[in-house]
Coordinates of C-alpha atoms in Angstrom, one line a residue:
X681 CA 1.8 -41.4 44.3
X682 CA -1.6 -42.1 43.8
X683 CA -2.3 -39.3 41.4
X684 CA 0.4 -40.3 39.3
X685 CA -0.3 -43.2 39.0
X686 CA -4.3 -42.6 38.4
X687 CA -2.3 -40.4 35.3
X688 CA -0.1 -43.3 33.9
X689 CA -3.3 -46.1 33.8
X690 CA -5.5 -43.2 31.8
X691 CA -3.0 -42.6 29.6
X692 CA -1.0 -46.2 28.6
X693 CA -1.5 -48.4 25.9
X694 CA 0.5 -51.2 27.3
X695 CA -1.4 -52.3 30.0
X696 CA -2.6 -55.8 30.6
X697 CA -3.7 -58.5 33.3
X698 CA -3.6 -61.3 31.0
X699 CA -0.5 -63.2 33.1
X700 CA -2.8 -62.9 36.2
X701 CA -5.8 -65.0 34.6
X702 CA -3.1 -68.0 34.2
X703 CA -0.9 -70.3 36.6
X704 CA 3.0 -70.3 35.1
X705 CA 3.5 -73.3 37.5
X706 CA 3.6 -75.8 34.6
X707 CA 5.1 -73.5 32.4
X708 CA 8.9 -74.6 32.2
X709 CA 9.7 -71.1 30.6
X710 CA 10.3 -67.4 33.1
X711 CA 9.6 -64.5 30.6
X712 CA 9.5 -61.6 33.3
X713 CA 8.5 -61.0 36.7
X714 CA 4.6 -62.4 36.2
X715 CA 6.6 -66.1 35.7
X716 CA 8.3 -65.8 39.0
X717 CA 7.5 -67.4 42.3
X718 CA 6.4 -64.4 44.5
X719 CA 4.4 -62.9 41.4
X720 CA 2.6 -66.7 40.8
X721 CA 2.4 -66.2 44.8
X722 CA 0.1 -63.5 45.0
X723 CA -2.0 -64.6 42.3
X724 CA -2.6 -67.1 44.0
X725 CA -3.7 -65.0 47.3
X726 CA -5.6 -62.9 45.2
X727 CA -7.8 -65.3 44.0
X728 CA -8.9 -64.1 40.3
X729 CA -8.6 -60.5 41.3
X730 CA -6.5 -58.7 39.5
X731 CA -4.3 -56.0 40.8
X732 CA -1.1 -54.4 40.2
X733 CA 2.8 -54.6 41.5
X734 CA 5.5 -52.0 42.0
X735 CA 9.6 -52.3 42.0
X736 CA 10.9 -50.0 44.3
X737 CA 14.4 -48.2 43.6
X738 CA 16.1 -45.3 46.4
X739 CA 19.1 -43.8 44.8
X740 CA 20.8 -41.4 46.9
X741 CA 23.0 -38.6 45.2
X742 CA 25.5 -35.3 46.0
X743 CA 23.8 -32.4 44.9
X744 CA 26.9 -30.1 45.3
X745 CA 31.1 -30.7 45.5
X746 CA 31.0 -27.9 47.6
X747 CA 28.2 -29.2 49.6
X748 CA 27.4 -31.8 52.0
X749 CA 23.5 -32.0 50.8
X750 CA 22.2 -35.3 49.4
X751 CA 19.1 -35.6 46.9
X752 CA 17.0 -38.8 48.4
X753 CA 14.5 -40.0 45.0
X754 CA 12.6 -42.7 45.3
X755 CA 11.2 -44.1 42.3
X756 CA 8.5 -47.1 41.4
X757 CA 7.4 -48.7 37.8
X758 CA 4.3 -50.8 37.5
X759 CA 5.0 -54.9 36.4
X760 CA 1.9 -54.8 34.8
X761 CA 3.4 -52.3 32.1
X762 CA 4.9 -54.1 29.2
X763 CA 8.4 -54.6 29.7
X764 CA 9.9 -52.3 26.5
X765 CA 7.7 -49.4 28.0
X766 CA 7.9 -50.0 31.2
X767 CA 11.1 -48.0 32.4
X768 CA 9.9 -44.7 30.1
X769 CA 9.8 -41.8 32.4
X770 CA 6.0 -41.2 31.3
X771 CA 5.5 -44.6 33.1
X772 CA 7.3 -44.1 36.4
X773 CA 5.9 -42.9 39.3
X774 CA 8.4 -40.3 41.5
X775 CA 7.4 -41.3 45.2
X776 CA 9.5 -39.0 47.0
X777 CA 12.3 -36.3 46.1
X778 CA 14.1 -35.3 49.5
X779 CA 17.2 -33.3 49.9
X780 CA 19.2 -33.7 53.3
X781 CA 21.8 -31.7 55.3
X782 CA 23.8 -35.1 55.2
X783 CA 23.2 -38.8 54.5
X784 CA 20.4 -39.8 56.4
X785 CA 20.7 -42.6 59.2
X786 CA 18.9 -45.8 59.1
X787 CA 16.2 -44.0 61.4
X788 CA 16.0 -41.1 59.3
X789 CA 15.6 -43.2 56.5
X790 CA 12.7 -44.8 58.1
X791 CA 10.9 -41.6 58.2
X792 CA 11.6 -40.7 54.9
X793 CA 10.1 -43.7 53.5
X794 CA 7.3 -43.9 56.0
X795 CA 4.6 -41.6 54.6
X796 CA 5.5 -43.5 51.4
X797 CA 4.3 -46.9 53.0
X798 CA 1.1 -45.0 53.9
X799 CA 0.2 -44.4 50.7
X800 CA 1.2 -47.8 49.6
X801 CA -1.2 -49.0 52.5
X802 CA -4.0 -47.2 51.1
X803 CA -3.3 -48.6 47.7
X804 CA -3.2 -52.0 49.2
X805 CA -6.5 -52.0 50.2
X806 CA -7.6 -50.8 46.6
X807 CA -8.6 -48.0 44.1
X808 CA -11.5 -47.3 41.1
X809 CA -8.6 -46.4 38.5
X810 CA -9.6 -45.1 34.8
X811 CA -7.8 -47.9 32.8
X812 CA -7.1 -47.4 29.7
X813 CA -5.0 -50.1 28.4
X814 CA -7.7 -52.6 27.6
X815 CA -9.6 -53.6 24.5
X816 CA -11.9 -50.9 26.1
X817 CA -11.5 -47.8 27.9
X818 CA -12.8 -48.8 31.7
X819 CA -13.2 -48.1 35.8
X820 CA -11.6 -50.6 37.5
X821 CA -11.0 -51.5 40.9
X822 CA -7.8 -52.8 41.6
X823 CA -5.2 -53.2 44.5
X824 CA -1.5 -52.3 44.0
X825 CA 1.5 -54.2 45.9
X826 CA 5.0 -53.3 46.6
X827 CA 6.4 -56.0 45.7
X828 CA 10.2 -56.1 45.2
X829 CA 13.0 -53.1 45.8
X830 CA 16.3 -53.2 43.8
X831 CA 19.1 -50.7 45.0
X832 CA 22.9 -50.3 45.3
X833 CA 24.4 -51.4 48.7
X834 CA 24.9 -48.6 50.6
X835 CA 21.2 -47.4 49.7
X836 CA 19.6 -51.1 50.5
X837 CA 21.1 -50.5 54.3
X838 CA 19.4 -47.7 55.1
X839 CA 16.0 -49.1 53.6
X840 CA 16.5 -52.3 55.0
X841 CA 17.7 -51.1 58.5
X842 CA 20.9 -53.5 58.2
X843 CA 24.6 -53.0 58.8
X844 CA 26.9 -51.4 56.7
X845 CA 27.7 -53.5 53.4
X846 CA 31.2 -53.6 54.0
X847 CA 30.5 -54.5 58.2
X848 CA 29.7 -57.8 60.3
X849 CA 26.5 -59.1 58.9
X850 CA 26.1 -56.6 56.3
X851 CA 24.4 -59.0 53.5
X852 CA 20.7 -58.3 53.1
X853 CA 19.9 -61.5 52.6
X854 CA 21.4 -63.4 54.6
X855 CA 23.3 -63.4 58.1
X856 CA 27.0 -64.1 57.0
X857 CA 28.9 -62.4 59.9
X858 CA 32.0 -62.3 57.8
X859 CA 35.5 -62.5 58.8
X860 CA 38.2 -59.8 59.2
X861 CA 41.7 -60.7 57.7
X862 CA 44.7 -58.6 57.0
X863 CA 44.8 -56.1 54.5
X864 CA 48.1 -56.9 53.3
X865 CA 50.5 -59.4 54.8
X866 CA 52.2 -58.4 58.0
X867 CA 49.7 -55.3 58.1
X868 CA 47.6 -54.5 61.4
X869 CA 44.8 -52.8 60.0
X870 CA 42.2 -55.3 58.7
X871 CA 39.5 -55.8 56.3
X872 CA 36.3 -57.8 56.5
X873 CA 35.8 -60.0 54.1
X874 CA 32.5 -62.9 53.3
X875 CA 33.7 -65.9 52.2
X876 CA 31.5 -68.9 51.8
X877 CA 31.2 -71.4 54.8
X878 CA 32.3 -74.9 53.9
X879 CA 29.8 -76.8 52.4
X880 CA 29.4 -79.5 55.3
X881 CA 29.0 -76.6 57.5
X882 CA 25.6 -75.2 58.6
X883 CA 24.9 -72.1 56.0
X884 CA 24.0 -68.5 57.5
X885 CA 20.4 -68.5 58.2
X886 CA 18.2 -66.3 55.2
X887 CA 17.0 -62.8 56.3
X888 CA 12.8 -63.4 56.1
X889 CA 9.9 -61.9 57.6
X890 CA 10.0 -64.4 60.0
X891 CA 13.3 -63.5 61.2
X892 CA 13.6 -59.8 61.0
X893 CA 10.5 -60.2 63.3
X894 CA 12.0 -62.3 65.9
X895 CA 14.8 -59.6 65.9
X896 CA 12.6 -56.7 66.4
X897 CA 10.8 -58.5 69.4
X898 CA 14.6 -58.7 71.0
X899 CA 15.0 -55.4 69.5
X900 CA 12.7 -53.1 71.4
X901 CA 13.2 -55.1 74.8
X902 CA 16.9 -54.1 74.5
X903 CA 17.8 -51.9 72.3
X904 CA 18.2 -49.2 74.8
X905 CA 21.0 -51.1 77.0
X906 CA 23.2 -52.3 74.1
X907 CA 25.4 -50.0 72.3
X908 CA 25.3 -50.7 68.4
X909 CA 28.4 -53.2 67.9
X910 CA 26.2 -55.1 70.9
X911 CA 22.9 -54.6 68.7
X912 CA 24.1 -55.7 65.0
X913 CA 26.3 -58.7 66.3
X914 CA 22.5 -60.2 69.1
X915 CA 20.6 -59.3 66.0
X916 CA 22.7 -60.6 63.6
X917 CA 22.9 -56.8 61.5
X918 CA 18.8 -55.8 61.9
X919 CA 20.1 -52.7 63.9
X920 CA 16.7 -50.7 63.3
X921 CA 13.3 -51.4 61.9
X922 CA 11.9 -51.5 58.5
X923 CA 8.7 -49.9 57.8
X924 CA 8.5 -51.7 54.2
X925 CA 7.5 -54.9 56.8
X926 CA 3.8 -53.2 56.9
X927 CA 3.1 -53.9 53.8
X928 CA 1.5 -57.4 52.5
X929 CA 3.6 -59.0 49.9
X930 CA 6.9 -57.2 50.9
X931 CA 9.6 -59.4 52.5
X932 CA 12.5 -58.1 54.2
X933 CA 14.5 -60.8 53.1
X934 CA 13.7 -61.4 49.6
X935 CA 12.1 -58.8 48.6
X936 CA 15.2 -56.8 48.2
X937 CA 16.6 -58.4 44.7
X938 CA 20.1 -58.9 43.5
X939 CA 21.5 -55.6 41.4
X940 CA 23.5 -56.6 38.0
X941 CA 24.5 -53.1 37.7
X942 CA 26.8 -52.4 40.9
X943 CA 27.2 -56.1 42.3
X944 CA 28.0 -58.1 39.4
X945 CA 29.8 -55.5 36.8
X946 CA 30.7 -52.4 38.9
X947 CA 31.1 -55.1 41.8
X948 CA 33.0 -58.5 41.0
X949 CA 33.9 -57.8 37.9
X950 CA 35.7 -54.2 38.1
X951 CA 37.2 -56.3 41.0
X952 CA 38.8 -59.0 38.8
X953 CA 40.1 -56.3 36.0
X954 CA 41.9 -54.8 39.1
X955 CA 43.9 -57.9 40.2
X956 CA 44.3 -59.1 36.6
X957 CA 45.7 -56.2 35.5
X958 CA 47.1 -53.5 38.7
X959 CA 50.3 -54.1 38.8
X960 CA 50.6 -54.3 42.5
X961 CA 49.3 -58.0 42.0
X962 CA 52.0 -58.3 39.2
X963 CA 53.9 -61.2 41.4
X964 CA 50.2 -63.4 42.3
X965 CA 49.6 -65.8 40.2
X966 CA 46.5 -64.5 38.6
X967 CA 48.1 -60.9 37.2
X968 CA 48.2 -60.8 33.6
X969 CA 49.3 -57.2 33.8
X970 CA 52.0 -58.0 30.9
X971 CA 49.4 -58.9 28.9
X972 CA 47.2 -56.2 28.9
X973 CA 47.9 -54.9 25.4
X974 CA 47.3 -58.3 24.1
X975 CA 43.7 -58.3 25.8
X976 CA 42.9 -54.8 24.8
X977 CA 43.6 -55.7 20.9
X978 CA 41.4 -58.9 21.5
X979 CA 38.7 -56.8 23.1
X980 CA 39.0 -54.2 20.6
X981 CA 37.9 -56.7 17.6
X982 CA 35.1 -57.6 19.0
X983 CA 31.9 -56.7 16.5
X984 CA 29.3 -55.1 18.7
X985 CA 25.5 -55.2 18.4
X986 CA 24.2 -51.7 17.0
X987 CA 22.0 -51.7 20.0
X988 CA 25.0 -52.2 22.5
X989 CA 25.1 -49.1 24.9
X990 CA 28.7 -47.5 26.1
X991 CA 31.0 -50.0 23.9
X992 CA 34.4 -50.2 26.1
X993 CA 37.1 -48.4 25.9
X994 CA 40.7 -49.3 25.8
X995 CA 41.2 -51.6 28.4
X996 CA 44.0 -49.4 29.6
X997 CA 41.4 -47.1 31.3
X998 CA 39.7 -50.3 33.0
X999 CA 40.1 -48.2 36.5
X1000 CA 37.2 -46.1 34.8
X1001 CA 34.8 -48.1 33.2
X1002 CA 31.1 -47.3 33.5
X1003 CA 29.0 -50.5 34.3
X1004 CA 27.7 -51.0 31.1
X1005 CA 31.3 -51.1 29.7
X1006 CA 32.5 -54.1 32.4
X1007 CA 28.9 -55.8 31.4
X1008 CA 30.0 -56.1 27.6
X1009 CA 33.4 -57.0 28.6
X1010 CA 32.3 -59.7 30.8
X1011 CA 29.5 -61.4 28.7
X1012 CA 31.6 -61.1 25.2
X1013 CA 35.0 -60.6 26.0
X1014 CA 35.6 -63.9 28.0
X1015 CA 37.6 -65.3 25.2
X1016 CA 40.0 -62.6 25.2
X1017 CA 40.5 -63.3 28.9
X1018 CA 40.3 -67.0 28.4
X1019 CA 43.2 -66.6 26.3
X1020 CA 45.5 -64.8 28.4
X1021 CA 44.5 -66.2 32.3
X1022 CA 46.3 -69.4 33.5
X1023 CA 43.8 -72.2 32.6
X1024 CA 42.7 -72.4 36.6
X1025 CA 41.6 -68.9 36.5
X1026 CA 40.1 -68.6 32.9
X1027 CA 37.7 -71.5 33.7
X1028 CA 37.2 -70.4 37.2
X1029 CA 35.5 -66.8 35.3
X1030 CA 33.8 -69.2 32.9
X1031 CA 31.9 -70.1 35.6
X1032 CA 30.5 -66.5 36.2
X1033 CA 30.2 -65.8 32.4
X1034 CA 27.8 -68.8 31.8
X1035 CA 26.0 -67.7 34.9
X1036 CA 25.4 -64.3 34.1
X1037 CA 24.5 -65.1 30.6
X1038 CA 21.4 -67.6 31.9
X1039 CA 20.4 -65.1 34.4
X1040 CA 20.6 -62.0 32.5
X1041 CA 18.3 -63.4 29.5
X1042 CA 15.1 -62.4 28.8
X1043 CA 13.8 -66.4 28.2
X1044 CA 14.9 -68.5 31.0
X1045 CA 14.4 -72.4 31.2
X1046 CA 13.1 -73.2 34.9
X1047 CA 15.7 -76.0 35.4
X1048 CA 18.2 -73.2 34.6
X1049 CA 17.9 -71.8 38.1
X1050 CA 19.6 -74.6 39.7
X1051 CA 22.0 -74.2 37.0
X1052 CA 22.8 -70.9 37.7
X1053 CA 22.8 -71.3 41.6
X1054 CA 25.7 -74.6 41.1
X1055 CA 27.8 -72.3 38.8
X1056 CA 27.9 -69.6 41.1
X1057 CA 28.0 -71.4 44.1
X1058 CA 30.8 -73.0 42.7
X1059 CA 32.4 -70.0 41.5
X1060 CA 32.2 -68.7 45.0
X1061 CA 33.9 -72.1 46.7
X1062 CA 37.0 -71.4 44.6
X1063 CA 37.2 -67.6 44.8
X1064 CA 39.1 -67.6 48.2
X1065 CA 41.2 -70.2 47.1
X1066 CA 42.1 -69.0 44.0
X1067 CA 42.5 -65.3 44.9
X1068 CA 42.5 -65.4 48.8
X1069 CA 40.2 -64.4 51.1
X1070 CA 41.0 -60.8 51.0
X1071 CA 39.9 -60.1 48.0
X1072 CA 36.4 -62.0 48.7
X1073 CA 34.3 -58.6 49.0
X1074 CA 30.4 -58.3 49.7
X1075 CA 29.8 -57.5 46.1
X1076 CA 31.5 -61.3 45.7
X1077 CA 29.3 -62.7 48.1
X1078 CA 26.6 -61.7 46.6
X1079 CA 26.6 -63.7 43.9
X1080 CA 25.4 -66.2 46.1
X1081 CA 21.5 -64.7 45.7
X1082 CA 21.6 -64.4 42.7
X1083 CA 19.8 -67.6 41.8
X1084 CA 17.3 -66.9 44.2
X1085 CA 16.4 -63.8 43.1
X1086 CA 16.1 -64.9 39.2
X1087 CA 13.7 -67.8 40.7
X1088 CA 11.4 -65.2 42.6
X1089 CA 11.4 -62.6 39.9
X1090 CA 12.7 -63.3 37.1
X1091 CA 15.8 -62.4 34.9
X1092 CA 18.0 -59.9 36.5
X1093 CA 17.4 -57.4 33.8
X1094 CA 13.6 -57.0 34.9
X1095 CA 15.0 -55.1 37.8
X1096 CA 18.5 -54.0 37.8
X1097 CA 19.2 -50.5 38.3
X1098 CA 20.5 -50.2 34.7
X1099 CA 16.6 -49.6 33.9
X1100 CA 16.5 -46.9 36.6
X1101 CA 20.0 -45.1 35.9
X1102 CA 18.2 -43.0 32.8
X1103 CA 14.8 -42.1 35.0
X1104 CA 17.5 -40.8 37.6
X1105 CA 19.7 -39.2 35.4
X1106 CA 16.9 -36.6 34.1
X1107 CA 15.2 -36.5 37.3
X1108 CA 18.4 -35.6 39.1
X1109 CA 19.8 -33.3 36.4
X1110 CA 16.4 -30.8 37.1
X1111 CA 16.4 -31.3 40.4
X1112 CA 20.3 -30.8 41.0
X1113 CA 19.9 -27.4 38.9
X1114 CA 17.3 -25.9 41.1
X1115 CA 18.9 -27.0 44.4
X1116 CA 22.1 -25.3 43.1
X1117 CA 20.1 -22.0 42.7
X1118 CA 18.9 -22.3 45.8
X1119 CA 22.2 -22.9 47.5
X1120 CA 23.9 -20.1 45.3
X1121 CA 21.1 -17.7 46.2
X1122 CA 21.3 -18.2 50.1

C-alpha cells in the first residue's frame, strides 16, 4: 500500500489540505466528507497537522461457474483527492487481491485483512511523501487514517466480525435482534425479519467502540464454552473480533457507512417493484400488477439527463434491473408510481423519495439531517403496517442509518459502492482471466 500510494501523491494534480486548515462547525452547508462530523473530528485531534484519510471497500467475487474459488480485493481511495478524480483507477490504491478455496469465515477474514491493518498502522504513525499536488512540488510528512469502510452486507459481516445480515442481530450498526415470522400464512418455516421497536420503547443500543469492546472482554472469557447461537445471541451478533478496532479513527460502529447501491436501490427498492408488481401479491392491497403497462409508458417518457448511466428498461424486466436502473426509477419515476399506488402507499414511498433525494445530493443543508432521519424514520414506522412485517427485510432496516451516516460523512454518494463498481469491474476482469488460466492449466 504504501508504495502506491507514495506513486499516486507524486503524480496528482488534485491534491489539497485546504479543508483541514478550517473548522465546518459554523458552516450550515456539508459539501463531502471534510464537512462531516468524524472528518471535523480528527481535525480537531490533529491539531493543525495535516494528514490524509482512506474509505475502505472489500468486494468479494466468483472467479469461475465451475468453481468454488472467490477473488477477495480490497480497495482504498484517498478523501483528500478531489472528489471528480477521486474514484479514477490511477487514484486507488489495491490493498489486497486474495483468491480462496471457498468464502472465507469471519476468522479467515480477520487474517486476510490483518497484514493490511499493519500497514495502515505504520501509516498512522506517518510518512515523508513527495507531494505533488500543491502550488509547489514538496516532501511532506503526513499521517494517513482509515477512516470509514463502505461494503455490501454479506461482505460488511465478515469485516465486521458480526452475524449474518439476514440472522439475529445481523445490523452492523446497531443490536436489533429481529424477529422471526411466517413466511407465508399457515407455513412452518420462518423468516427473520427487523422491524422498528415502538417509539416509546427503549431503541437497540448503537454498535461503538465502546461496545464491541465490552463484547470482546466477555468474548475471550467464554467463547470457548458457548457454541455460536450461544455466542451471537450474549454478545448481541460480535461473534469474532475485528482487527480494523487497532486503528485510531476507525469505529466499529460507525465507521462502517450506509451503501446506496445494494441497501437502498438493489435493497428496498427492487423490494417494492416486487410486491407492486409480482403477481403473487396481486390480492394485497398494495399490488398494482394490472397496472404495470400503464407505469412502464409513464416511466418510458421520462427525459433523461445525457449524463444518466444505465437508463431503465421496460419495467416488464424490473426482476432484472441493475442498481443504477432502480436508482433512476426511484428518484424520477415517483410520479409514475404516485399515479398508480393507492394514495396510503404513494405517499408512504414519497417519504423515501424525498429522503434519498436530500441524502444523495452533493450540497446538503445541516438542518437537513434531521430531515432526513424523521422521513425515514417515519417511513420505517409505517412499513410493517402497510406491507406486514414479513416483508420488513435488513436492507429495509437499514434505512434507519442512513441519517447518521450522511451526518458523519457526508452525502451518500461520497462513499457508495457505485464509485467502486468501475475500479472492480477492471480489476476483476484481469484478475478473473489469469485465475482462469491457471485453473484451466492445472
Amino acid at each position: 500500500m504504501i508504495p502506491q500510494l507514495r506513486d499516486i501523491l507524486s503524480h496528482t494534480q488534485e491534491l489539497n489540505f485546504e479543508q483541514q486548515q478550517r473548522s465546518s462547525s459554523n458552516i450550515g452547508i456539508i459539501d463531502d466528507i471534510y464537512d462531516g462530523e468524524k472528518y471535523q473530528d480528527i481535525i480537531k485531534k490533529e491539531k493543525g497537522k495535516e494528514f490524509l484519510t482512506l474509505i475502505m471497500n472489500v468486494d468479494g467475487i466468483e472467479v469461475s461457474k465451475s468453481s468454488s474459488s472467490s477473488l477477495w480485493i480490497f480497495t482504498f481511495v484517498i478523501n483528500e483527492i478531489k472528489r471528480s478524480e477521486r474514484f479514477k483507477l490511477k487514484n486507488v490504491i489495491i490493498g489486497g487481491i486474495v483468491s480462496t478455496t471457498f468464502k472465507p469465515n469471519r476468522d479467515q477474514m480477520q487474517k486476510l485483512l490483518s497484514p493490511i491493518v499493519n500497514e495502515l498502522l505504520i501509516l498512522e504513525k506517518g510518512e515523508t511523501f513527495e507531494v505533488q499536488g500543491l502550488s509547489t512540488s514538496s516532501n511532506m510528512h503526513l499521517k494517513t487514517f482509515l477512516i470509514g469502510s463502505c461494503c455490501d452486507k454479506p461482505a460488511q459481516s465478515l469485516v465486521q466480525g458480526i452475524s449474518e445480515p439476514i440472522g439475529a442481530f445481523g445490523c452492523g450498526r446497531c443490536e436489533l435482534q429481529g424477529v422471526t415470522v411466517p413466511i407465508k400464512p399457515n407455513s412452518q418455516k420462518k423468516i427473520r425479519v427487523f422491524p422498528l421497536d415502538p417509539e416509546d420503547q427503549q431503541q437497540p443500543r448503537l454498535r461503538t467502540n465502546e461496545t464491541y469492546d465490552l463484547s470482546m472482554k466477555i468474548f475471550y472469557k467464554k467463547h470457548h464454552l458457548w457454541n455460536i447461537t450461544q455466542l451471537r445471541d450474549r454478545l448481541a451478533g460480535q461473534i469474532s473480533p475485528c482487527v480494523l478496532r487497532d486503528l485510531t479513527y476507525f469505529d466499529v460502529g460507525t465507521s462502517f457507512l450506509s451503501d446506496s447501491l445494494h441497501n437502498v436501490y438493489h435493497g428496498v427498492m427492487k423490494r417494492l417493484l416486487r410486491l407492486w408488481f409480482d403477481k403473487k401479491y396481486r390480492k394485497q392491497p398494495w399490488n398494482i400488477c394490472d397496472k404495470l403497462k400503464v407505469v412502464d409508458r409513464y416511466l418510458s417518457s421520462i427525459k433523461y439527463s445525457s449524463t444518466t448511466l444505465r437508463i431503465p428498461r421496460s419495467l416488464s424486466k424490473y426482476r432484472r434491473y441493475k442498481a443504477n436502473e432502480t436508482r433512476n426509477i426511484l428518484l424520477f419515476g415517483f410520479s409514475a408510481f404516485g399515479a398508480a399506488l393507492p394514495l396510503k402507499y404513494a405517499r408512504h414511498f414519497f417519504l423515501l423519495v424525498v429522503a434519498m433525494h436530500i441524502a444523495e445530493s452533493r450540497h446538503i443543508q445541516r438542518t437537513q439531517v434531521e430531515d432526513i432521519r424523521l422521513l425515514l424514520n417515519r417511513f420505517l414506522q409505517l412499513f410493517p403496517t402497510l406491507y406486514t412485517p414479513r416483508h420488513n427485510s435488513q436492507s429495509v432496516h437499514s434505512l434507519y442509518h442512513v441519517a447518521a451516516s450522511v451526518n458523519y460523512y457526508g452525502s451518500l454518494s461520497n462513499y457508495s459502492t457505485f464509485n467502486f463498481e468501475s475500479i472492480l469491474g477492471i480489476t476483476e476482469h484481469y484478475v478473473i482471466l489469469y485465475f482462469q488460466m491457471f485453473i484451466e492449466e492445472k
